[in-house]
JSON list of C-alpha atoms in Angstrom, two decimals:
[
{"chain": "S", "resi": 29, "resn": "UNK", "atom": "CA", "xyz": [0.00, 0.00, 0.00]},
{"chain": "S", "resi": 30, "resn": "UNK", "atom": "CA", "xyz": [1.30, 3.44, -0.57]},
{"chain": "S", "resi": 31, "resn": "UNK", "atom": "CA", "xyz": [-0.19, 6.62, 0.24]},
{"chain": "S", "resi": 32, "resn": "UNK", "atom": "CA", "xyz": [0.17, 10.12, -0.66]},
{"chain": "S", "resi": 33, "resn": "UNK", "atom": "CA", "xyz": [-0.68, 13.37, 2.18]},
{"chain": "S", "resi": 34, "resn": "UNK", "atom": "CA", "xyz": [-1.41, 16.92, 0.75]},
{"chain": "S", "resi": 35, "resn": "UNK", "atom": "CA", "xyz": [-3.87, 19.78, 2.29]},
{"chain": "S", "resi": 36, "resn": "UNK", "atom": "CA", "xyz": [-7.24, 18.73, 1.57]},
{"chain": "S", "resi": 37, "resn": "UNK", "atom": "CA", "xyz": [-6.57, 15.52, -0.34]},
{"chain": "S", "resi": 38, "resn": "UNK", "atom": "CA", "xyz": [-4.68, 11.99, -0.20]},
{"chain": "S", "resi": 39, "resn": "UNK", "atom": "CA", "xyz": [-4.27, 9.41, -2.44]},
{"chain": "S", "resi": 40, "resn": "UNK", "atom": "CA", "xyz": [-3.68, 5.82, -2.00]},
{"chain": "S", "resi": 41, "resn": "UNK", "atom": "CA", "xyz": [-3.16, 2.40, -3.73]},
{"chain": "S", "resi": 42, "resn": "UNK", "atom": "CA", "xyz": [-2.86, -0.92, -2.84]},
{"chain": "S", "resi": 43, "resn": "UNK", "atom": "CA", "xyz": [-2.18, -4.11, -5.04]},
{"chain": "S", "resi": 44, "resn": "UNK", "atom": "CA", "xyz": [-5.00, -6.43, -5.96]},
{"chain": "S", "resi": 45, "resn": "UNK", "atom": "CA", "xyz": [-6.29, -10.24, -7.81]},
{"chain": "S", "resi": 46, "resn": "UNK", "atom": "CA", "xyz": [-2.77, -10.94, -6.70]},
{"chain": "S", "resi": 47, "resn": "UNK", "atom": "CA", "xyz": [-0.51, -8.25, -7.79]},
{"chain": "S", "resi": 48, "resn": "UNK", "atom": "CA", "xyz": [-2.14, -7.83, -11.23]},
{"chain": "S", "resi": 49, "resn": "UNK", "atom": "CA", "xyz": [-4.42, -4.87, -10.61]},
{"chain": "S", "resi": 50, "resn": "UNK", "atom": "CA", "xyz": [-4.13, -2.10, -8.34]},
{"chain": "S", "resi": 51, "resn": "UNK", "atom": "CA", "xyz": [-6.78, -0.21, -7.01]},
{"chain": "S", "resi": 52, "resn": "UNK", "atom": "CA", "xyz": [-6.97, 3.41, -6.12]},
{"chain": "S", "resi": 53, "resn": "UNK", "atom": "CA", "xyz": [-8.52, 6.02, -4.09]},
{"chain": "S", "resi": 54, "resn": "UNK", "atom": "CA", "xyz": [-8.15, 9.53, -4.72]},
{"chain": "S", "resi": 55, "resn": "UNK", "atom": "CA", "xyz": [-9.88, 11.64, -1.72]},
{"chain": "S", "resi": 56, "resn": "UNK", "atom": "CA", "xyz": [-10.42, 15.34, -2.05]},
{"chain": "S", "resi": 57, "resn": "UNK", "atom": "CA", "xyz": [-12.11, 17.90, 0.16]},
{"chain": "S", "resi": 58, "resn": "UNK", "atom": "CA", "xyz": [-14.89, 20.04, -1.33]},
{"chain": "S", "resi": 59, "resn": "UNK", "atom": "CA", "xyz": [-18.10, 21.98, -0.33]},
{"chain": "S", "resi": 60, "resn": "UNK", "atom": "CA", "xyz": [-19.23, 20.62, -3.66]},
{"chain": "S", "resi": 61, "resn": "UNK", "atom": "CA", "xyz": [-22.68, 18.65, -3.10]},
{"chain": "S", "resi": 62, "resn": "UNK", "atom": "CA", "xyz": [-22.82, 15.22, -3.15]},
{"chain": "S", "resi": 63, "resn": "UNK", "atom": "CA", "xyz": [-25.33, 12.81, -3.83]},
{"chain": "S", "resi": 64, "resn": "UNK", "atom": "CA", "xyz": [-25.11, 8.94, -1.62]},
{"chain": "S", "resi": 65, "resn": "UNK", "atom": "CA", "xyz": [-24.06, 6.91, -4.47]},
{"chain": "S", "resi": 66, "resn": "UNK", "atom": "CA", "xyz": [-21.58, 3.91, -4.65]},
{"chain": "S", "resi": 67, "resn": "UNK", "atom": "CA", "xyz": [-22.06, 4.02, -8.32]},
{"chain": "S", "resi": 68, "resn": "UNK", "atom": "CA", "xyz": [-22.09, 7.48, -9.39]},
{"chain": "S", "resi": 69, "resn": "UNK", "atom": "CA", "xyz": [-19.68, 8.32, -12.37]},
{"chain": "S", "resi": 70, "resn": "UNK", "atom": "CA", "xyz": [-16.14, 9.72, -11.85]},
{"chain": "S", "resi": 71, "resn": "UNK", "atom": "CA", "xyz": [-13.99, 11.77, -14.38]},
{"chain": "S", "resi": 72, "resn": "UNK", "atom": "CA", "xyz": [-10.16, 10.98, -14.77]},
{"chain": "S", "resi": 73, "resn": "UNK", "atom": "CA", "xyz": [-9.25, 14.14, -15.35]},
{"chain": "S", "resi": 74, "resn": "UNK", "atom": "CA", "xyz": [-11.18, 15.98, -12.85]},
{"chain": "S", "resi": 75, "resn": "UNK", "atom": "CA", "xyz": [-9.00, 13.83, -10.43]},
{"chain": "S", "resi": 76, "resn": "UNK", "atom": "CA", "xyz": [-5.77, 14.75, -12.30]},
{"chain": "S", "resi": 77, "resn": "UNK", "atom": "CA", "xyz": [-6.57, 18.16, -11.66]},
{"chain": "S", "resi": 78, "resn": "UNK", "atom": "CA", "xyz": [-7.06, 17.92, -8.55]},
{"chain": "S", "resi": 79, "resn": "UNK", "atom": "CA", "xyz": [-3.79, 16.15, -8.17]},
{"chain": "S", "resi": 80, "resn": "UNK", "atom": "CA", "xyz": [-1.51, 17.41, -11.00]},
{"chain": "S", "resi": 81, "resn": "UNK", "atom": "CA", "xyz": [1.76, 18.34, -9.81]},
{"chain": "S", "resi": 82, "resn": "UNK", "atom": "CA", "xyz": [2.31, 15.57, -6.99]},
{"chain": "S", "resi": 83, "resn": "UNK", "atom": "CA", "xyz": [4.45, 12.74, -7.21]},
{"chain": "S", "resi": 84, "resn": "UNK", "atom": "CA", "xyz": [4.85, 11.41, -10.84]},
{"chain": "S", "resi": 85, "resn": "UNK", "atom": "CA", "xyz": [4.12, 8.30, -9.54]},
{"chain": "S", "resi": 86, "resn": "UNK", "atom": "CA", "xyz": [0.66, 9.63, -8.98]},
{"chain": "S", "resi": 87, "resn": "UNK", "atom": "CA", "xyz": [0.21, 11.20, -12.10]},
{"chain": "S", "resi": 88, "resn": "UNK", "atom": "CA", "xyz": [1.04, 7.71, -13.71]},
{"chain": "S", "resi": 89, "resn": "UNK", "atom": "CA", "xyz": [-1.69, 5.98, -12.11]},
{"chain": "S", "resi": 90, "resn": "UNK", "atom": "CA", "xyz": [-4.04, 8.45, -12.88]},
{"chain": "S", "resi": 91, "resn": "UNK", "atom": "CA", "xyz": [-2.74, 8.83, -16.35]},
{"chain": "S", "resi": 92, "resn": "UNK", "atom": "CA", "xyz": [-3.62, 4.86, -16.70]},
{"chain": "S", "resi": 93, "resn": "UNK", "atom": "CA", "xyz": [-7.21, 5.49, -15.33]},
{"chain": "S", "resi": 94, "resn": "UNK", "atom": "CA", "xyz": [-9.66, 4.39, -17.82]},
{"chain": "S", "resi": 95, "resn": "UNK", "atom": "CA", "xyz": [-13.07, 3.78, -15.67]},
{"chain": "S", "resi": 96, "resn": "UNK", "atom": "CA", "xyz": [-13.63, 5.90, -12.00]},
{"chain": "S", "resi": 97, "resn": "UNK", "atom": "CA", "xyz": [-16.72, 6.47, -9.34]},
{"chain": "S", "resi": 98, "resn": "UNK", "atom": "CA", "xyz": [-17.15, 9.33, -7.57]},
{"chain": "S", "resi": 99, "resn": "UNK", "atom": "CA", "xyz": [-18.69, 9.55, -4.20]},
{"chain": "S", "resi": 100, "resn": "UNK", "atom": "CA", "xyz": [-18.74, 11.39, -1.19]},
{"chain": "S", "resi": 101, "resn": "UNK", "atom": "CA", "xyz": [-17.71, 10.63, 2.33]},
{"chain": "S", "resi": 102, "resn": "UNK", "atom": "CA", "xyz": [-20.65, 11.18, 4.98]},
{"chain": "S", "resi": 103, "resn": "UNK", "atom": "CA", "xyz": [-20.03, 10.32, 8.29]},
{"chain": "S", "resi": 104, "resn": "UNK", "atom": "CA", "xyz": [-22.87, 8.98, 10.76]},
{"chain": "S", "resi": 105, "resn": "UNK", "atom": "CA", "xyz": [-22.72, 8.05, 14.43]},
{"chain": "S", "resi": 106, "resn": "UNK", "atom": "CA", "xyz": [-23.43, 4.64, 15.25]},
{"chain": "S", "resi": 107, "resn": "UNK", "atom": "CA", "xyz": [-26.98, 3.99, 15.86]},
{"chain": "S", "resi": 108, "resn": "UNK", "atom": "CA", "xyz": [-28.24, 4.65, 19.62]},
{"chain": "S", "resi": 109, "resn": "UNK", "atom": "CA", "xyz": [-29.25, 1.22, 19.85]},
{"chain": "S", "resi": 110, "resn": "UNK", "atom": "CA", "xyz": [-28.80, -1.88, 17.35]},
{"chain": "S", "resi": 111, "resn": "UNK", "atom": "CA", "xyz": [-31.28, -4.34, 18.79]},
{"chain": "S", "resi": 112, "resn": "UNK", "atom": "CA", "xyz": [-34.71, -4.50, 19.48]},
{"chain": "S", "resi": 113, "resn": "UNK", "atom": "CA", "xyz": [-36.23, -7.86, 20.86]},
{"chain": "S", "resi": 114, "resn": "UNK", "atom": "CA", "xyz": [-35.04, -11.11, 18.58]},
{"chain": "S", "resi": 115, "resn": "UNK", "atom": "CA", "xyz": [-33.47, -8.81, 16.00]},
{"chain": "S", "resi": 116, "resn": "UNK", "atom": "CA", "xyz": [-30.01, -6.73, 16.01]},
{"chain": "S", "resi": 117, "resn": "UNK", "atom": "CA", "xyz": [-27.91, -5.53, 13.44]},
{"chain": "S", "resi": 118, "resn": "UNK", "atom": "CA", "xyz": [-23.80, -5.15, 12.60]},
{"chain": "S", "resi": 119, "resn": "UNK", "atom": "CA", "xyz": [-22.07, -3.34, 10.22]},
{"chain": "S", "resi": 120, "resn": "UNK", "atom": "CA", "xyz": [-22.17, -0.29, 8.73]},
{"chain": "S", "resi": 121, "resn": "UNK", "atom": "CA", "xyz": [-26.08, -0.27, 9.31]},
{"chain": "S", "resi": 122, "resn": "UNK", "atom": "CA", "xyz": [-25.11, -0.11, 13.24]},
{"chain": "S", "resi": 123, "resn": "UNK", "atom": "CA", "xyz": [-21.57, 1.78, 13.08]},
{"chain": "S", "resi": 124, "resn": "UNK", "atom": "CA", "xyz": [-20.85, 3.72, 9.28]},
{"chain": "S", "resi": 125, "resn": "UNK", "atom": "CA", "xyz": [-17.11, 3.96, 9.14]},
{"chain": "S", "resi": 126, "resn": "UNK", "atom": "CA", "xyz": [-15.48, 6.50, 7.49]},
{"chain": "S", "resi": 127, "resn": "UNK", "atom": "CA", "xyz": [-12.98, 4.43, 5.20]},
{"chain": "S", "resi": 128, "resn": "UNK", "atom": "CA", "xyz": [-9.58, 6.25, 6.34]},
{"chain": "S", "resi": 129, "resn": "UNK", "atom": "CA", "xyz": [-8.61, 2.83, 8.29]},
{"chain": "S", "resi": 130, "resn": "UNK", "atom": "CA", "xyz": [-9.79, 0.62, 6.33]},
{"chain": "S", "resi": 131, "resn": "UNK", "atom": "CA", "xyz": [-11.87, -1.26, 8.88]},
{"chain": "S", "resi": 132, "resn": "UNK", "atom": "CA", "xyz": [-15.46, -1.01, 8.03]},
{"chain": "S", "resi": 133, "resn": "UNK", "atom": "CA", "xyz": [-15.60, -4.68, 6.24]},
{"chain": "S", "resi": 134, "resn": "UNK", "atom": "CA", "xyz": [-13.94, -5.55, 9.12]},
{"chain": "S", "resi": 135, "resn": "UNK", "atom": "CA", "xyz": [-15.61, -4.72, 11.88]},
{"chain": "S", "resi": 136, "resn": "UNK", "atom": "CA", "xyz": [-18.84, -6.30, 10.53]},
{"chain": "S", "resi": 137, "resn": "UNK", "atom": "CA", "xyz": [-16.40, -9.43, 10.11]},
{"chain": "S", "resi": 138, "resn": "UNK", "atom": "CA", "xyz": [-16.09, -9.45, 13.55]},
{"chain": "S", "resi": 139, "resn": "UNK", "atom": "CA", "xyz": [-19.50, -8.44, 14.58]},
{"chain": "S", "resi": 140, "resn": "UNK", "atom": "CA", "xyz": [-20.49, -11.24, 12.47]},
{"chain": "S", "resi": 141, "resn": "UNK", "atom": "CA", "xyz": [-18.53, -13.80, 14.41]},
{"chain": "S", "resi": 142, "resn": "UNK", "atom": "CA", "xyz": [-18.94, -12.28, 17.75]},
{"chain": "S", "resi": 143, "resn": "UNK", "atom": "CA", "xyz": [-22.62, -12.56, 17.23]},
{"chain": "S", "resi": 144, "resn": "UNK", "atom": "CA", "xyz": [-22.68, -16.06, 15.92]},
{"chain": "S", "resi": 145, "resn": "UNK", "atom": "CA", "xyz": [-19.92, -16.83, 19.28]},
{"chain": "S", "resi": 146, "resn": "UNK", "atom": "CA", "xyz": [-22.57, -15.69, 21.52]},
{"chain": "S", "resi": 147, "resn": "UNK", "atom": "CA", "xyz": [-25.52, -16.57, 19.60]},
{"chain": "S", "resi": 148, "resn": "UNK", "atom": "CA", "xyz": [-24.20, -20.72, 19.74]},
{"chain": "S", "resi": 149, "resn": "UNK", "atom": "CA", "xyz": [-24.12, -20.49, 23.60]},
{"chain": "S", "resi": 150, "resn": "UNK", "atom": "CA", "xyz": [-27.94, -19.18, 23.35]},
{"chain": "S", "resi": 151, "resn": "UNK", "atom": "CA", "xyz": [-31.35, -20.99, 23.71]},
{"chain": "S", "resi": 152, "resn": "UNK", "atom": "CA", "xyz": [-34.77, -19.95, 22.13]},
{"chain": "S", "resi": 153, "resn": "UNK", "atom": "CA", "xyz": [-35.02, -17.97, 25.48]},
{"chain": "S", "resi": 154, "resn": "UNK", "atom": "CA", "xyz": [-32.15, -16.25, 25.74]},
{"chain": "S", "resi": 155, "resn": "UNK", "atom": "CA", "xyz": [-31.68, -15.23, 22.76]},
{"chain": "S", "resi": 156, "resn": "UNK", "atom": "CA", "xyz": [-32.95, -11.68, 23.18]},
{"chain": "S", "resi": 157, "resn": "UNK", "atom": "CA", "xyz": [-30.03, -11.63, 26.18]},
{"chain": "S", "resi": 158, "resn": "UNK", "atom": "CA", "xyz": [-27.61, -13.26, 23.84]},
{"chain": "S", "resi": 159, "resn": "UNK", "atom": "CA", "xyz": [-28.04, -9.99, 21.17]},
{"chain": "S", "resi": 160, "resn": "UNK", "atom": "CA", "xyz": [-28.06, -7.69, 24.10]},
{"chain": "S", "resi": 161, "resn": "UNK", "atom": "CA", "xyz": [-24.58, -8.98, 24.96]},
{"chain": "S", "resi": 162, "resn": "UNK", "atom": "CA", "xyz": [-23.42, -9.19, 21.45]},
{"chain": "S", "resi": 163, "resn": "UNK", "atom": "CA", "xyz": [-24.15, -5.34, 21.36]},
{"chain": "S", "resi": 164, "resn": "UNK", "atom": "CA", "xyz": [-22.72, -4.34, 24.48]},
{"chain": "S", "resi": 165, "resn": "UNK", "atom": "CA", "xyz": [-19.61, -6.22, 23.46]},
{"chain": "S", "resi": 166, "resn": "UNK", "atom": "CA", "xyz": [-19.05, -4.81, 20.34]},
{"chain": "S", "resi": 167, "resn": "UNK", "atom": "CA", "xyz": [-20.13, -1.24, 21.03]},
{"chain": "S", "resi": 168, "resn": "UNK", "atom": "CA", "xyz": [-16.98, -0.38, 22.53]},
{"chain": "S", "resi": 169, "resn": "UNK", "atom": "CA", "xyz": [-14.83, -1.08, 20.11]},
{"chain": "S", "resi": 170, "resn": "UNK", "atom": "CA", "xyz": [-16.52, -0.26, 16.84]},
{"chain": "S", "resi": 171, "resn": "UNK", "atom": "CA", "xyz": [-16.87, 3.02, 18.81]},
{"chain": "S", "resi": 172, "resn": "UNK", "atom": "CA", "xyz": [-13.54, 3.61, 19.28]},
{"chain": "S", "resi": 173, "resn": "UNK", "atom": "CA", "xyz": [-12.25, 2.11, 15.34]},
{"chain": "S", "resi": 174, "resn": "UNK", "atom": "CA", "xyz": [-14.94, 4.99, 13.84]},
{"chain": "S", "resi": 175, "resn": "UNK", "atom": "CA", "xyz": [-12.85, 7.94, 15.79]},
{"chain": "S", "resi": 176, "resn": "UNK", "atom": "CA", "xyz": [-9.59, 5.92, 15.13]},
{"chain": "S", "resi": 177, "resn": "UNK", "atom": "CA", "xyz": [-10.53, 6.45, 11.14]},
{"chain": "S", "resi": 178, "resn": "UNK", "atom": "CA", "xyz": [-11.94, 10.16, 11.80]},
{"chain": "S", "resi": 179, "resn": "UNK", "atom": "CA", "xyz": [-8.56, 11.30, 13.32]},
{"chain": "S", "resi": 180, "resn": "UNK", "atom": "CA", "xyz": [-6.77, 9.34, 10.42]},
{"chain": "S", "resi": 181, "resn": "UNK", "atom": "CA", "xyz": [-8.36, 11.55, 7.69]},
{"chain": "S", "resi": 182, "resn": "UNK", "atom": "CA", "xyz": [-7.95, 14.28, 9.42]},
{"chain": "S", "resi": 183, "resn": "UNK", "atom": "CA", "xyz": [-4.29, 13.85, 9.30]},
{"chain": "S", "resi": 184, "resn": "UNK", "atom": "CA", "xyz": [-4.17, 12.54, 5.74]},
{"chain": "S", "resi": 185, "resn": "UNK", "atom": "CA", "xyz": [-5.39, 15.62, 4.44]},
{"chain": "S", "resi": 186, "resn": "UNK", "atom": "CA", "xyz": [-4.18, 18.11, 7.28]},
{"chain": "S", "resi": 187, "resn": "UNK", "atom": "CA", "xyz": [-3.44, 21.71, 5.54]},
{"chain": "S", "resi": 188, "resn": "UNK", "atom": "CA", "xyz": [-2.24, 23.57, 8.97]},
{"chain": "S", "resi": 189, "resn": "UNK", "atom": "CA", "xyz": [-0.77, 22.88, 12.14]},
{"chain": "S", "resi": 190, "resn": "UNK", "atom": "CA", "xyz": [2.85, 21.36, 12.62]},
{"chain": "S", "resi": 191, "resn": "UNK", "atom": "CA", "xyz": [3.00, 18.92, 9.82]},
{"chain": "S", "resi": 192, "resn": "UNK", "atom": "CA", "xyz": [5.84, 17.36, 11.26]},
{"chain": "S", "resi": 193, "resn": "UNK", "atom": "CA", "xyz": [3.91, 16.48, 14.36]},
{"chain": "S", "resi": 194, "resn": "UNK", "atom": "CA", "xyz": [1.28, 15.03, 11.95]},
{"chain": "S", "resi": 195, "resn": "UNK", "atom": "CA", "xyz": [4.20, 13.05, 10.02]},
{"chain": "S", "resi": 196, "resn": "UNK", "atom": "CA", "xyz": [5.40, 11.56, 13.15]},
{"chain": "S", "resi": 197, "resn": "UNK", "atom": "CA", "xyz": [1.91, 10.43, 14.10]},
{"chain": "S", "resi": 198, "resn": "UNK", "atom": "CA", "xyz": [1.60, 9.30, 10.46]},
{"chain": "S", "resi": 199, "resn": "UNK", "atom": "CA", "xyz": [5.07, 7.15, 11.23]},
{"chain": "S", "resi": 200, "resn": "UNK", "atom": "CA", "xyz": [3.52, 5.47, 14.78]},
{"chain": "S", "resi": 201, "resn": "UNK", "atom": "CA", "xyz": [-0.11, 4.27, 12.66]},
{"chain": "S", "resi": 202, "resn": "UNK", "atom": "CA", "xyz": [1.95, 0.72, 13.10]},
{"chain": "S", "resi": 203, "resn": "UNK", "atom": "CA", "xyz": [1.98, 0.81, 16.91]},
{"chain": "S", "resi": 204, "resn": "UNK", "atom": "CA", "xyz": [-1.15, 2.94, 16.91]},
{"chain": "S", "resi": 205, "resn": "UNK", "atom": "CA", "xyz": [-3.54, 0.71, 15.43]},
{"chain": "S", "resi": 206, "resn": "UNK", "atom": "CA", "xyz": [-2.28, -2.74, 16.92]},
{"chain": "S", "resi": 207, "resn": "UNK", "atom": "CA", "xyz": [-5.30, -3.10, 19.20]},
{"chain": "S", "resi": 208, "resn": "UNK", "atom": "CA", "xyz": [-7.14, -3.46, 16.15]},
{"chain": "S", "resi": 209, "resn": "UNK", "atom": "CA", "xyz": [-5.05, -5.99, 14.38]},
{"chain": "S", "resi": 210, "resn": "UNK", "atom": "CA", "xyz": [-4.91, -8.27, 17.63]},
{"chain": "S", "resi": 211, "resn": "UNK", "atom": "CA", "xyz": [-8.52, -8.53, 18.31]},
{"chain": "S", "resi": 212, "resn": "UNK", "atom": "CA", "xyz": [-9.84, -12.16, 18.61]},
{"chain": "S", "resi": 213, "resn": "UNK", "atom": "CA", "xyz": [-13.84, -11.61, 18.30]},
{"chain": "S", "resi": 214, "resn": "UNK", "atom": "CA", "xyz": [-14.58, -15.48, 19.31]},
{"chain": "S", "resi": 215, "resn": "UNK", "atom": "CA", "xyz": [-12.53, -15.62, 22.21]},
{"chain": "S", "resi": 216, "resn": "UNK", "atom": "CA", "xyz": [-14.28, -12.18, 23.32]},
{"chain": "S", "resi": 217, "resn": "UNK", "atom": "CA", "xyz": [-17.34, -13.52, 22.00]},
{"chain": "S", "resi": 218, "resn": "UNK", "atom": "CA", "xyz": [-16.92, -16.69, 24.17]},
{"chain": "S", "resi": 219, "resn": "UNK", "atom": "CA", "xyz": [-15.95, -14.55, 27.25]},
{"chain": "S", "resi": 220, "resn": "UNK", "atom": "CA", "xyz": [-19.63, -12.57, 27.25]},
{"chain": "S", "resi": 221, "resn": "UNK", "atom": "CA", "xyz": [-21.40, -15.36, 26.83]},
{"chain": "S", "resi": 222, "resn": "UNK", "atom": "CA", "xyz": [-20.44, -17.13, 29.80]},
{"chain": "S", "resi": 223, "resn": "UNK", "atom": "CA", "xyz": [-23.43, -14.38, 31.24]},
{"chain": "S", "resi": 224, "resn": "UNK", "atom": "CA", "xyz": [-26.20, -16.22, 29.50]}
]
């Protein structure tokens, strides 16, 4: 993965289908309105004016563009409460992520197999419980990996302040972010359920 920093914009790219592709995503800051679209359009030389001038490396990739979408970022707070009864949710539809950490798959990975951890240790009766717990586990930390990814974009595209304080914290994202790498959501799964 490699990733480029400028005021108001970043750019990054990551290999993938095994080194044969890459894929990219250009991010820029604008007051421009936005419609909620996955799907909507991009133009390849909208983003190469918005980037012309950095890295050549850059300018390569976006030179080699032939196809982009456009969309904006909108950030949400997590839902108030994700369950109700014998039915809870996970994902983005109970925690949106902005996409500056790239965790929001993730954390409905492991909301997914928390859930099903605590879920196996439930009976027809305790079900409702068993959701409860699922949400109170996982509340916590999808919490905290939403403002993890909010102060990450904020730093990507930082325009003031001391930049090298923001490079330095760029430099410790390793050490930073380890408590989200080392998460086991069965074995915390397994841990609330003993409650049931």
């Amino acid at each position: 993965m490699r990733n480029w920093h400028g005021a108001g914009r970043h750019f990054l790219v990551f290999p993938v289908r095994a080194g044969l592709l890459i894929n990219y995503v250009g991010f820029v800051t604008t007051d421009e309105p936005m419609r909620e679209s996955w799907s909507a359009r991009g133009d390849p030389s909208a983003l190469a004016r918005e980037l012309a001038g950095w890295d050549p490396m850059v300018e390569t990739i976006i030179a080699q563009m032939k196809t982009t979408f456009r969309w904006g970022l909108f950030d949400r707070e997590p839902l108030a409460t994700w369950t109700r009864g014998r039915l809870t949710l996970l994902g983005d539809a109970a925690h949106p992520m902005l996409p500056h950490v790239g965790q929001g798959a993730n954390q409905a990975i492991e909301d997914a197999g928390a859930l099903a951890t605590v879920l196996s240790r439930a009976d027809r009766n305790s079900a409702p419980r068993a959701l409860l717990i699922y949400e109170q586990l996982r509340r916590q930390r999808t919490a905290g990996v939403q403002r993890m990814s909010r102060v990450s974009g904020a730093r990507y595209g930082a325009s003031s302040g001391d930049l090298h304080v923001r490079d330095r914290q760029l430099d410790a994202q390793q050490q930073e972010r380890a408590w989200v790498w080392n998460y086991d959501a069965d074995a915390e799964g397994t841990a609330a359920a003993a409650s049931l």
